[in-house]
mmCIF file of C-alpha atoms in Angstrom:
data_model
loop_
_atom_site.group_PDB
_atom_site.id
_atom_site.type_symbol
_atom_site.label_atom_id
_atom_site.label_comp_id
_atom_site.label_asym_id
_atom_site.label_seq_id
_atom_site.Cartn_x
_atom_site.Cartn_y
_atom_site.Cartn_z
ATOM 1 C CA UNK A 1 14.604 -14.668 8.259
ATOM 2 C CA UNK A 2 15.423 -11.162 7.134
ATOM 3 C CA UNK A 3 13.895 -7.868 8.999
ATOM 4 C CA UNK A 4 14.677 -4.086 7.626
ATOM 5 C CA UNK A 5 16.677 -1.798 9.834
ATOM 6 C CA UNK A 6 16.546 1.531 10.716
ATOM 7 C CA UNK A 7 19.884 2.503 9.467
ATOM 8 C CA UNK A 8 22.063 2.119 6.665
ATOM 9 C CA UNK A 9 24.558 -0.890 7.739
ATOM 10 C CA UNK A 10 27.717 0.353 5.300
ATOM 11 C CA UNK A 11 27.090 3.542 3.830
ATOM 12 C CA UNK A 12 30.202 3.555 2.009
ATOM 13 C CA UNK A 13 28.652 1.419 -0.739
ATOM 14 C CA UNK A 14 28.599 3.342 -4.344
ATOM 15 C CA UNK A 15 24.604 1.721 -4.548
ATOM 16 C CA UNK A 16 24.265 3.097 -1.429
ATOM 17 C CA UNK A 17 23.966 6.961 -0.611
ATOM 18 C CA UNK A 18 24.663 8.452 2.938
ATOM 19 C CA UNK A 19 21.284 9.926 2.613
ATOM 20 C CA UNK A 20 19.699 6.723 2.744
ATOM 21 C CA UNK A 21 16.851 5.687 5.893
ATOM 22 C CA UNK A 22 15.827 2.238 6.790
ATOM 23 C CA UNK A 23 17.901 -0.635 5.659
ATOM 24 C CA UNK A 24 17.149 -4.543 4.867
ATOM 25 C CA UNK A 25 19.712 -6.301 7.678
ATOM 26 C CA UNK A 26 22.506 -7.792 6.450
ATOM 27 C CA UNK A 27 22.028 -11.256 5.161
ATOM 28 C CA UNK A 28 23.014 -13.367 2.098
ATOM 29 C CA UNK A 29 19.626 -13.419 1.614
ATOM 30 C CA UNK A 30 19.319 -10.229 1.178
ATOM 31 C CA UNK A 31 21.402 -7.706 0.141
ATOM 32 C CA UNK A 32 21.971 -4.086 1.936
ATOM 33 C CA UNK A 33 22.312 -1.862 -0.918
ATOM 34 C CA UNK A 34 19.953 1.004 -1.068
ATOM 35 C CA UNK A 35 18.171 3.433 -3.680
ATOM 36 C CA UNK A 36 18.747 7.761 -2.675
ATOM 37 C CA UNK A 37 19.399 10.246 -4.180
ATOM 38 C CA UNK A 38 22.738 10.623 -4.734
ATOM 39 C CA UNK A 39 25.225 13.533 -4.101
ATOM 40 C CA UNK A 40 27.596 14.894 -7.360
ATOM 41 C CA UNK A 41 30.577 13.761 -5.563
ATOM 42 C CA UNK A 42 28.544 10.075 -5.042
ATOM 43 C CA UNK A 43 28.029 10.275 -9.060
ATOM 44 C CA UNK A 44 31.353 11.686 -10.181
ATOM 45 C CA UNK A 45 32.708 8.483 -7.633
ATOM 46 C CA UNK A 46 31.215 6.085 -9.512
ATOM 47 C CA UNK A 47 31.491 7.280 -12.870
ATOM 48 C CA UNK A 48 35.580 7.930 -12.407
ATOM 49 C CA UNK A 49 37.720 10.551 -13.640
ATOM 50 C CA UNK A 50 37.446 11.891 -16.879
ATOM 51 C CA UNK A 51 33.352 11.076 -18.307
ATOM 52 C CA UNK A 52 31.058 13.611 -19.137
ATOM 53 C CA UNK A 53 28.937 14.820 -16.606
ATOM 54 C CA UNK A 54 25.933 12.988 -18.508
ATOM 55 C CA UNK A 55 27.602 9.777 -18.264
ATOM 56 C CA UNK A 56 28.236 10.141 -14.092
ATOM 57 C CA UNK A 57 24.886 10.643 -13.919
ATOM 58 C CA UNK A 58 23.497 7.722 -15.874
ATOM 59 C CA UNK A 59 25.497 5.542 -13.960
ATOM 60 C CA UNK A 60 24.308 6.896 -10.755
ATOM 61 C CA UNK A 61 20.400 6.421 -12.122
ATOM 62 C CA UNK A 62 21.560 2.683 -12.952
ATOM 63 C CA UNK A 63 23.088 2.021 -9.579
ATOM 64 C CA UNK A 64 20.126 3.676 -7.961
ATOM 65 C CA UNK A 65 18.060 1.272 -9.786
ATOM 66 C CA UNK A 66 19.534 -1.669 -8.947
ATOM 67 C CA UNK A 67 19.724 -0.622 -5.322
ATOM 68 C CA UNK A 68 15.872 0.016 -4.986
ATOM 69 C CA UNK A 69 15.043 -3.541 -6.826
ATOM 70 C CA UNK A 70 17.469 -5.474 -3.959
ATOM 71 C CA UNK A 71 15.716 -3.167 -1.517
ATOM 72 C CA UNK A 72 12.027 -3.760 -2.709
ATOM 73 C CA UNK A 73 12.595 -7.253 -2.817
ATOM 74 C CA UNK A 74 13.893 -7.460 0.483
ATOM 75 C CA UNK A 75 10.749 -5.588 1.970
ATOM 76 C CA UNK A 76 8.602 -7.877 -0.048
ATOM 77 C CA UNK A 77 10.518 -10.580 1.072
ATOM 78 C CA UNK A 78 10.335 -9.492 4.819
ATOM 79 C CA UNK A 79 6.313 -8.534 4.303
ATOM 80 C CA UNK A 80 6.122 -12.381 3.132
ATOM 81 C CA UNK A 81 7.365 -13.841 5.985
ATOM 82 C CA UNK A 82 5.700 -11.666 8.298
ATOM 83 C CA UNK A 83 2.475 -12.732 6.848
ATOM 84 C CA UNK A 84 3.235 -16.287 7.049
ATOM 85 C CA UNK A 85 4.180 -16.117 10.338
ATOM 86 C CA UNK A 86 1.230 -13.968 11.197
ATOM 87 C CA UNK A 87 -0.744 -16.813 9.502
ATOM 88 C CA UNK A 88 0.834 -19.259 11.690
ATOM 89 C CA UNK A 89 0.704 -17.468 14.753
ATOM 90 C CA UNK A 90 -3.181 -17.395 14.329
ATOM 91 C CA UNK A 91 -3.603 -21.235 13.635
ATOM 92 C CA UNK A 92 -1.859 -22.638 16.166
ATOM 93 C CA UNK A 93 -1.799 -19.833 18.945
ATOM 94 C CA UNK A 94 -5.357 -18.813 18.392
ATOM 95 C CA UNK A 95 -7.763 -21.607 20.257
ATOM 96 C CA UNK A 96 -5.153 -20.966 23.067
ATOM 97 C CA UNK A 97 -6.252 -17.242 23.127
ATOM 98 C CA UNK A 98 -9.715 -17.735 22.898
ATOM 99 C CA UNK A 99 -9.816 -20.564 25.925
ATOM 100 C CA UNK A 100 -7.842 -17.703 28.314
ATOM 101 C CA UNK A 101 -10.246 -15.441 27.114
ATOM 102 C CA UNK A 102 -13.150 -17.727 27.953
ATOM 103 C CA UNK A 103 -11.694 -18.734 31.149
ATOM 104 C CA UNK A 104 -11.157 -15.397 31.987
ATOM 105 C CA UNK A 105 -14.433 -14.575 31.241
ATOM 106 C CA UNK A 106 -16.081 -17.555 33.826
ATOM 107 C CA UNK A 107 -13.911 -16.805 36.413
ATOM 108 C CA UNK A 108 -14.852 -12.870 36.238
ATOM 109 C CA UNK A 109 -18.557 -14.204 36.592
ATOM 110 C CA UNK A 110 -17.872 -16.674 39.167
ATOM 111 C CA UNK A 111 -16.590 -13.931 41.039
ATOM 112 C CA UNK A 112 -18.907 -11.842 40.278
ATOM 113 C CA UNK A 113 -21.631 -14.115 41.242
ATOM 114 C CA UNK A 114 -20.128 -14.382 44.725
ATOM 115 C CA UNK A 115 -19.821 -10.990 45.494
ATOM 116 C CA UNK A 116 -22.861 -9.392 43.590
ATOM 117 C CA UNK A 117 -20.826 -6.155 43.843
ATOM 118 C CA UNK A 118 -21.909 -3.801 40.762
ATOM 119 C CA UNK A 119 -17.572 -3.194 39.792
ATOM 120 C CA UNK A 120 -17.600 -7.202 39.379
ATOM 121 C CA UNK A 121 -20.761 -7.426 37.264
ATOM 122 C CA UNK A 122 -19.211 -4.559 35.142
ATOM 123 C CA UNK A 123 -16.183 -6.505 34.672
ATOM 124 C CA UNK A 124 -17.784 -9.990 34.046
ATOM 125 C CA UNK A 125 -19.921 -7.876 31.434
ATOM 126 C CA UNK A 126 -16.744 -7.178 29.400
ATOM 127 C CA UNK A 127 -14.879 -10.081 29.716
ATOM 128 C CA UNK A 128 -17.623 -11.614 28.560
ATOM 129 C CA UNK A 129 -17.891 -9.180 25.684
ATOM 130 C CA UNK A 130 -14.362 -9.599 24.648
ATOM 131 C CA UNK A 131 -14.686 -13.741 24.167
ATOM 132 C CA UNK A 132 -16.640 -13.464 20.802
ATOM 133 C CA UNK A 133 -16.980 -9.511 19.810
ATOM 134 C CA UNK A 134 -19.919 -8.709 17.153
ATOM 135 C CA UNK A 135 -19.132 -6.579 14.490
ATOM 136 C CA UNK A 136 -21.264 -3.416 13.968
ATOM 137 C CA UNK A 137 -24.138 -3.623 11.253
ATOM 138 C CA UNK A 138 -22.471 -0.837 9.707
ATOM 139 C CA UNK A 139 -18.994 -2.737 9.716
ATOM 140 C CA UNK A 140 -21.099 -5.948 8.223
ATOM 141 C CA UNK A 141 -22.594 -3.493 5.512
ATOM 142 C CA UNK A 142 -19.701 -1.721 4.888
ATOM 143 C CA UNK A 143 -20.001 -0.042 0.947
ATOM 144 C CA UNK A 144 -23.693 -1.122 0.866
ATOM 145 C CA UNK A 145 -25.841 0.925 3.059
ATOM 146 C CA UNK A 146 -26.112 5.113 4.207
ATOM 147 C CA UNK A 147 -27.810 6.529 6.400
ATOM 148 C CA UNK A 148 -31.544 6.093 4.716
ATOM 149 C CA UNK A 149 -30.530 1.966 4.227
ATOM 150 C CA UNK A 150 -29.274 -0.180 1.812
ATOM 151 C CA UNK A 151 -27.869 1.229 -1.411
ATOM 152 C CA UNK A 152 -30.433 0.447 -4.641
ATOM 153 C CA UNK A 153 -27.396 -2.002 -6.153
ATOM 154 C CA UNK A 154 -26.890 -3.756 -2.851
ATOM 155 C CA UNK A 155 -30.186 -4.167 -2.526
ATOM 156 C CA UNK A 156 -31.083 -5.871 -6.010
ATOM 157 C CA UNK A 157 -27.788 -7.448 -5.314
ATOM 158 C CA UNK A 158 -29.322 -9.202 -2.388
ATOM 159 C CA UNK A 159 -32.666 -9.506 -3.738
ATOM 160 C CA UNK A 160 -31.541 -11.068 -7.099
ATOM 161 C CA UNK A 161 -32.838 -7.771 -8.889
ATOM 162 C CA UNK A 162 -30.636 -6.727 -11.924
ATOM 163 C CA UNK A 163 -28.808 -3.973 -10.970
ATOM 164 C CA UNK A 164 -29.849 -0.515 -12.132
ATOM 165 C CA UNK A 165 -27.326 0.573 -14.736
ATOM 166 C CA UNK A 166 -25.656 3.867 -14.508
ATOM 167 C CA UNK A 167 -27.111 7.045 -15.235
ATOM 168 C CA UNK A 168 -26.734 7.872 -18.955
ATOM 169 C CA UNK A 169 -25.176 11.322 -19.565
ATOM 170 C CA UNK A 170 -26.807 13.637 -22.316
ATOM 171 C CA UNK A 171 -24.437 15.927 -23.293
ATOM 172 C CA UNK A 172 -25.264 19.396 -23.862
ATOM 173 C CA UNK A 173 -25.288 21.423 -26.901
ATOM 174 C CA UNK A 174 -22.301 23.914 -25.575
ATOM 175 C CA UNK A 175 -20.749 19.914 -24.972
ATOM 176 C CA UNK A 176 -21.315 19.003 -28.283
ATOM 177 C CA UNK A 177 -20.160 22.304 -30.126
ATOM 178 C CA UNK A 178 -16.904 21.885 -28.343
ATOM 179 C CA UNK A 179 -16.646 18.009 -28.647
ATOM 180 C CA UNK A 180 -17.034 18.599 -32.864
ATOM 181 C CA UNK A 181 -14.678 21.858 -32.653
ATOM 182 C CA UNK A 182 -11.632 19.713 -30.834
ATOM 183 C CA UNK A 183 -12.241 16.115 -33.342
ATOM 184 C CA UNK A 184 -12.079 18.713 -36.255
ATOM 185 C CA UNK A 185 -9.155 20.352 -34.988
ATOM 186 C CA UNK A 186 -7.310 16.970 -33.535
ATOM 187 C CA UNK A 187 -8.237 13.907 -35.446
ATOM 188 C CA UNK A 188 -5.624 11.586 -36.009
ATOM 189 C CA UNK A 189 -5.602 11.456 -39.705
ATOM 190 C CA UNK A 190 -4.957 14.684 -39.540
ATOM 191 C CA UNK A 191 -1.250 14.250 -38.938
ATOM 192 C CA UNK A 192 1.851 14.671 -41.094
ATOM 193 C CA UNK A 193 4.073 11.870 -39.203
ATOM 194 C CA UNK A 194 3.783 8.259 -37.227
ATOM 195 C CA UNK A 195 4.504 10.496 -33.834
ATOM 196 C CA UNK A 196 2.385 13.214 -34.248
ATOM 197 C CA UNK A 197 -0.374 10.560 -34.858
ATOM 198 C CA UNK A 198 0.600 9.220 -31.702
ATOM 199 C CA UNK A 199 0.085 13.024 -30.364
ATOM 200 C CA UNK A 200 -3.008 13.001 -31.458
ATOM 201 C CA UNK A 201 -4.220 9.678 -30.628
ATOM 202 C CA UNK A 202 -3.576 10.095 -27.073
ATOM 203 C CA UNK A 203 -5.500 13.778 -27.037
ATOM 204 C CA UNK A 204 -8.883 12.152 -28.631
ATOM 205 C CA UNK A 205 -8.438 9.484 -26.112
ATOM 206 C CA UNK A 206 -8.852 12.280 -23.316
ATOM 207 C CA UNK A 207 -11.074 14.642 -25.602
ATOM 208 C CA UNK A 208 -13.692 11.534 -25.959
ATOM 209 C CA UNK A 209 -13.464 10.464 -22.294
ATOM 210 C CA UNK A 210 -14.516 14.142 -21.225
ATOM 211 C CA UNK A 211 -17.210 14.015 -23.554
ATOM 212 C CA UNK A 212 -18.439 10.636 -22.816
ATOM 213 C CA UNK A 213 -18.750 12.131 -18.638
ATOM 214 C CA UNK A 214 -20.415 15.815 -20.457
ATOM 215 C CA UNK A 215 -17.267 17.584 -18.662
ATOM 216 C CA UNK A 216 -17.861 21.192 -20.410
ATOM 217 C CA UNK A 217 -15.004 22.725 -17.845
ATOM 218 C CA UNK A 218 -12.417 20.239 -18.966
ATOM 219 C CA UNK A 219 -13.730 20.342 -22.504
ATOM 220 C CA UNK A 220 -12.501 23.747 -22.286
ATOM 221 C CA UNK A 221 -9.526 22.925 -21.312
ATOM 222 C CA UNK A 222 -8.373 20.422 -23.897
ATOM 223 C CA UNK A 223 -9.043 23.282 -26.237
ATOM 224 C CA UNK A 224 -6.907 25.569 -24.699
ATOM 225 C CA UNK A 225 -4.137 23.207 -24.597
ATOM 226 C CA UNK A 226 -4.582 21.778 -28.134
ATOM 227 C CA UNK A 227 -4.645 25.728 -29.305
ATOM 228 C CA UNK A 228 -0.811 26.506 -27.352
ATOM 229 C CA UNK A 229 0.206 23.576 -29.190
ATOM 230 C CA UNK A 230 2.836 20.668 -28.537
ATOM 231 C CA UNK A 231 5.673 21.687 -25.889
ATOM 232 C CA UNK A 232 8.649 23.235 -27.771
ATOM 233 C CA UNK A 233 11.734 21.016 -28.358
ATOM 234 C CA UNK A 234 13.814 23.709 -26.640
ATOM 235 C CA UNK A 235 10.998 23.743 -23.399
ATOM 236 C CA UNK A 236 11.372 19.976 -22.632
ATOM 237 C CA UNK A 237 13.707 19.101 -20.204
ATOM 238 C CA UNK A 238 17.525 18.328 -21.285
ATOM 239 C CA UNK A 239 18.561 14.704 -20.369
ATOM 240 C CA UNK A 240 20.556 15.636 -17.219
ATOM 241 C CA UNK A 241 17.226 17.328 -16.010
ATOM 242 C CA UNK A 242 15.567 13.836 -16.868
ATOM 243 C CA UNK A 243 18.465 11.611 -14.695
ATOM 244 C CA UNK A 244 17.950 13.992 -11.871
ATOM 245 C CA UNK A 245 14.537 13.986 -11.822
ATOM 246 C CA UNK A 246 14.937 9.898 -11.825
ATOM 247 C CA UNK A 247 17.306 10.016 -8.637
ATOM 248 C CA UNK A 248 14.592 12.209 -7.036
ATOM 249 C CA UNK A 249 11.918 9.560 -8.110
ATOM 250 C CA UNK A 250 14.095 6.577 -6.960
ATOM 251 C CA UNK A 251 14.745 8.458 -3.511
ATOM 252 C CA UNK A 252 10.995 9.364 -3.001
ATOM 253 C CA UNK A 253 10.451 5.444 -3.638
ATOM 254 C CA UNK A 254 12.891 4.775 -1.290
ATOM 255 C CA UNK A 255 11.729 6.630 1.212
ATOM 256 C CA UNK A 256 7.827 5.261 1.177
ATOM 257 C CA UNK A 257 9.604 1.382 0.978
ATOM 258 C CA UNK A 258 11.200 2.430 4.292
ATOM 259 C CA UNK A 259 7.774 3.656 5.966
ATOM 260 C CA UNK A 260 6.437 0.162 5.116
ATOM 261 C CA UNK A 261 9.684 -1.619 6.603
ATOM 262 C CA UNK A 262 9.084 0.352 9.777
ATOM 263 C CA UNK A 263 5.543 -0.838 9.616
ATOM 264 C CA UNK A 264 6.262 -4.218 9.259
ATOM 265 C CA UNK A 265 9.057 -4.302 11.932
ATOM 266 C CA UNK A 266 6.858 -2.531 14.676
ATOM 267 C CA UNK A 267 4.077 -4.683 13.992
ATOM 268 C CA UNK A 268 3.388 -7.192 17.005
ATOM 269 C CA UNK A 269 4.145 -10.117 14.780
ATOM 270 C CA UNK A 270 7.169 -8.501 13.510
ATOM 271 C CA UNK A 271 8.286 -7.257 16.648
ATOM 272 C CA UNK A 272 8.274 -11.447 17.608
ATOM 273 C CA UNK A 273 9.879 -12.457 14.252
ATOM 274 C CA UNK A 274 12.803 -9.931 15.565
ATOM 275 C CA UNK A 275 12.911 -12.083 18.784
ATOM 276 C CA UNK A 276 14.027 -15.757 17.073
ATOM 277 C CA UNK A 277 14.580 -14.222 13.467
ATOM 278 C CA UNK A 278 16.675 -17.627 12.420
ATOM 279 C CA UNK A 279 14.073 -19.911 14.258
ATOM 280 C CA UNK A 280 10.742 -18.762 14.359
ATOM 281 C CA UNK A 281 8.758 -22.290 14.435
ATOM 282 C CA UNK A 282 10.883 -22.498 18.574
ATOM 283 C CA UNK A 283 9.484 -19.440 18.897
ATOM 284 C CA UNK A 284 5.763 -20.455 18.643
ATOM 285 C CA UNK A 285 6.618 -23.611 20.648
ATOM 286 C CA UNK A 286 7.784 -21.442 23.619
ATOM 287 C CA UNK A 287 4.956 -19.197 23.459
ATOM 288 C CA UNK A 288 2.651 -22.103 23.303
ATOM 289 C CA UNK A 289 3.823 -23.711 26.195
ATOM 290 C CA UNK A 290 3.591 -20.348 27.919
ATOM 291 C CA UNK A 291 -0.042 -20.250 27.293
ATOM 292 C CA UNK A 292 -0.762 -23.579 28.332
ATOM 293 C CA UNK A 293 0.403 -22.658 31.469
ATOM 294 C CA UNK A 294 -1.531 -19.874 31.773
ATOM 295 C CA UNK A 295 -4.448 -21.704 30.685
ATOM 296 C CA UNK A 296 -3.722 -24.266 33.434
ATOM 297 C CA UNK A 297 -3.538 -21.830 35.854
ATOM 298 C CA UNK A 298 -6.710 -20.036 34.697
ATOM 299 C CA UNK A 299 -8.431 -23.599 35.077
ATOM 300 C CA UNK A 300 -7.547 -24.151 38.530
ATOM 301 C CA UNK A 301 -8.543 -20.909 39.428
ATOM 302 C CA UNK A 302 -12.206 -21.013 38.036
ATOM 303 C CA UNK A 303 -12.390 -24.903 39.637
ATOM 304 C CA UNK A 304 -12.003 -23.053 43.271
ATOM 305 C CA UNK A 305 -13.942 -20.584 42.593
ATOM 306 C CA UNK A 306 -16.772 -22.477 41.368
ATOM 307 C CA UNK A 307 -16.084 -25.713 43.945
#
């Protein structure tokens, strides 16, 4: 069983940058290497002596890489088990819960009963209210209804009406002028080459999708862009800006993996997977026999009050 930590366990590792925030733990299972941006010393490291800057960082972007993959898998891995567990933990801990919960419930009446004392009855009220909690008609409708009732699809949903289809757009004629001015100006057979085809295939694709929705303002704006023309070679970024802006991608990624792995290892049922990570089936056993206890304690309690 396999938790993420909170810090890096080696950060001497070439996949594994000093800048670097939660950490898998240790295992054979699954490996410690993580995915951060890494410094130019880090990259000149693992490049050695000698290669062109380019080359440094390439091999920094693959080690990066490879560190996020171990890492995701090893948060997936961890999510896994702490769903299974979870899963577990309700199907053979649950009816235990629900009988304290019941018993605590009667005995809260049973004294209440006695005493007739308004604190008690208040009390009873909500431990009887906490056995089998109802769900709000809003929470049961969630998606279907506002404040005036049911939505018109959820109600033909529920009424085995077909479902009113969606509201046909007309365009207008300023939509239409503009529409005709950009195909005219973009089509695809238009183009001198395979890739500026593909330059022009993807703009229709966007041109036709505003028009289908009758968006004049973004209209607009596809003409504007189509009339400053394709990016110039010497405006697009060089390939060092390209592997840098990868190991800021790959550290962003890491960073958002490790808010999940702190998730998952302050959740209650990873906080308990932390307790018997190597044995987690004793585990449920203890805590089972702890609430059997409890619930024969609860029992002998409600049989004097009630004798």
């Amino acid at each position: 069983m396999t938790t993420p930590e909170a810090e890096p366990t080696s950060p001497e590792t070439p996949e594994q940058p000093q800048e670097a925030a939660a950490q898998p733990h240790e295992t054979a299972e699954q490996p410690h290497e993580t995915a951060a941006q890494p410094s130019a010393a880090a990259a000149d490291g693992q490049a050695g002596a000698g290669a062109r800057p380019e080359e440094r960082l390439e091999k920094a972007v693959r080690a990066a890489e490879q560190a996020l993959i171990e890492y995701e898998i090893a948060v997936e891995t961890f999510r896994v088990e702490v769903e299974n567990f979870s899963r577990l933990h309700h199907q053979k801990l649950g009816p235990m819960y629900s009988r304290l919960d019941e018993l605590d419930a009667l005995i809260a009446e049973a004294v209440a009963a006695r005493s007739g004392d308004p604190e008690d009855l208040r009390k009873a009220d909500e431990a009887r209210a906490r056995v089998l909690p109802m769900p709000a008609v809003e929470e049961l409708f969630h998606g279907w209804m506002d404040g005036d009732g049911l939505f018109p699809e959820a109600a033909a949903m529920l009424t085995e009406q077909p479902v009113r289809p969606p509201q046909r757009v007309r365009p207008s004629d300023e939509v239409r002028k503009l529409y005709r001015d950009l195909v005219r100006k973009a089509h695809p057979d238009l183009a001198q080459d395979e890739k500026e085809r593909e330059r022009r295939d993807e703009f229709i694709t966007r041109v036709n999708a505003a028009y289908g929705r009758g968006d004049e303002a973004l209209l607009r704006e596809l003409l504007a862009e189509w009339a400053a023309g394709p990016v110039p070679e010497e405006l697009r970024p060089t390939p060092s800006e390209e592997l840098y802006a990868r190991l800021e991608w790959l550290a962003r990624r890491k960073e958002l993996l490790s808010v999940v792995a702190r998730e998952l290892e302050e959740s209650a049922i990873g906080s308990m997977l932390k307790l018997a990570p190597d044995d987690p089936d004793r585990l449920l056993e203890e805590i089972a026999e702890q609430l059997l206890a409890q619930v024969a304690e609860r029992e002998a309690e409600l049989e004097r009050l009630t004798a």
